[in-house]
Amino acid sequence: MKTHTTLPTLAGLLLLAFTGGAAAAEHMVTQKNKAFDKAALAVKVGDKVSFKNEDPFVHNVFSLTEPGSFDLGTYAQGQAKGQVFAKEGKFEIECAIHPEMKLLLTVTK
Ligand SMILES: [Cu+2]
């Protein structure tokens, strides 16, 4: 009987490994020289996007695009803040301090 109970357990572990692989990803965007390091980024629903500040001054990443509006507040060099995107859509991401900073984020299923 012992060997028969081992098999379903193994299958369960394999299933866990599979669903784990499909789990939300984390993407890193760097802010340097008053610019995002990419102009556009495509992610999946549930993914997290982290914005790292590599400038010697603060940035304030935000978006007014619904349903993904958010405001990370100001933060200094070396710090990163992240946002999880739970809805599909195209979101324009900006910096409240540097209006020339723009990133177009596309979130799909
Ligand atoms: Cu900025």
Coordinates of C-alpha atoms and ligand atoms in Angstrom, one line a residue:
M1 CA 0.0 0.0 0.0
K2 CA 2.9 2.3 0.8
T3 CA 4.1 2.5 -2.8
H4 CA 0.6 3.3 -4.1
T5 CA 0.4 6.4 -1.9
T6 CA 3.8 7.6 -3.1
L7 CA 2.6 8.0 -6.7
P8 CA -0.1 10.5 -6.2
T9 CA 2.2 12.5 -4.0
L10 CA 4.8 12.6 -6.7
A11 CA 2.1 13.8 -9.2
G12 CA 1.1 16.5 -6.7
L13 CA 4.6 17.7 -6.5
L14 CA 4.9 17.8 -10.3
L15 CA 1.6 19.8 -10.5
L16 CA 2.9 22.2 -7.9
A17 CA 6.1 22.7 -9.9
F18 CA 4.1 23.4 -13.0
T19 CA 1.8 25.9 -11.5
G20 CA 4.8 27.5 -9.7
G21 CA 6.4 28.1 -13.2
A22 CA 3.2 29.9 -14.4
A23 CA 3.2 32.2 -11.3
A24 CA 3.5 35.9 -11.5
A25 CA 6.9 37.3 -12.6
E26 CA 8.7 40.4 -11.4
H27 CA 10.1 42.9 -13.9
M28 CA 12.7 45.5 -13.1
V29 CA 12.7 49.0 -14.6
T30 CA 15.7 51.2 -13.8
Q31 CA 15.4 55.0 -13.6
K32 CA 18.7 56.6 -14.6
N33 CA 19.6 60.1 -16.0
K34 CA 15.9 61.2 -15.7
A35 CA 14.7 58.3 -17.9
F36 CA 13.3 54.9 -17.6
D37 CA 15.6 52.3 -19.1
K38 CA 12.9 51.2 -21.6
A39 CA 10.1 53.1 -23.3
A40 CA 7.7 50.2 -23.3
L41 CA 7.2 47.0 -21.3
A42 CA 4.8 44.1 -21.7
V43 CA 3.8 42.0 -18.7
K44 CA 1.1 39.5 -17.7
V45 CA -1.8 40.1 -15.4
G46 CA -0.6 39.6 -11.8
D47 CA 3.0 40.5 -12.6
K48 CA 4.9 42.9 -10.4
V49 CA 6.9 45.8 -11.9
S50 CA 9.6 47.2 -9.7
F51 CA 11.1 50.7 -10.4
K52 CA 14.7 51.2 -9.2
N53 CA 16.1 54.7 -8.7
E54 CA 19.7 54.9 -9.8
D55 CA 19.8 58.7 -9.9
P56 CA 21.3 60.8 -7.1
F57 CA 17.9 62.5 -6.7
V58 CA 14.4 61.3 -6.0
H59 CA 11.8 60.1 -8.4
N60 CA 8.1 59.6 -8.0
V61 CA 6.6 57.0 -10.3
F62 CA 2.9 57.1 -10.8
S63 CA 0.1 56.4 -13.3
L64 CA -3.3 57.9 -13.8
T65 CA -4.4 55.3 -16.3
E66 CA -7.4 53.3 -15.0
P67 CA -7.7 50.6 -13.8
G68 CA -4.0 50.6 -13.0
S69 CA -3.6 54.0 -11.3
F70 CA -1.0 54.1 -8.5
D71 CA 1.5 56.5 -6.9
L72 CA 4.7 55.1 -5.4
G73 CA 5.7 58.4 -3.8
T74 CA 9.2 59.8 -3.8
Y75 CA 12.2 57.6 -3.0
A76 CA 15.9 58.1 -3.2
Q77 CA 18.9 56.6 -5.1
G78 CA 19.4 52.8 -4.5
Q79 CA 15.8 52.2 -3.6
A80 CA 13.1 50.4 -5.5
K81 CA 9.4 50.3 -5.2
G82 CA 7.0 47.9 -7.0
Q83 CA 3.5 47.7 -8.2
V84 CA 1.4 44.6 -9.1
F85 CA -0.8 44.9 -12.1
A86 CA -4.0 43.0 -11.7
K87 CA -5.9 44.2 -14.7
E88 CA -5.4 44.1 -18.5
G89 CA -4.7 47.3 -20.4
K90 CA -2.2 49.9 -21.6
F91 CA -0.9 52.1 -18.8
E92 CA 1.1 55.2 -19.2
I93 CA 3.6 55.4 -16.4
E94 CA 5.2 58.7 -15.5
C95 CA 7.4 60.5 -12.9
A96 CA 5.7 63.4 -11.0
I97 CA 9.0 65.2 -10.8
H98 CA 10.3 64.7 -14.3
P99 CA 7.5 65.0 -16.8
E100 CA 9.7 63.9 -19.7
M101 CA 9.9 60.4 -18.1
K102 CA 7.4 58.1 -19.8
L103 CA 6.9 54.3 -20.0
L104 CA 4.1 52.5 -21.8
L105 CA 3.1 49.4 -19.9
T106 CA 1.0 46.7 -21.7
V107 CA -0.6 44.2 -19.4
T108 CA -2.2 41.1 -21.0
K109 CA -3.7 37.8 -19.8
Ligands
CU1 CU 11.8 61.4 -11.9

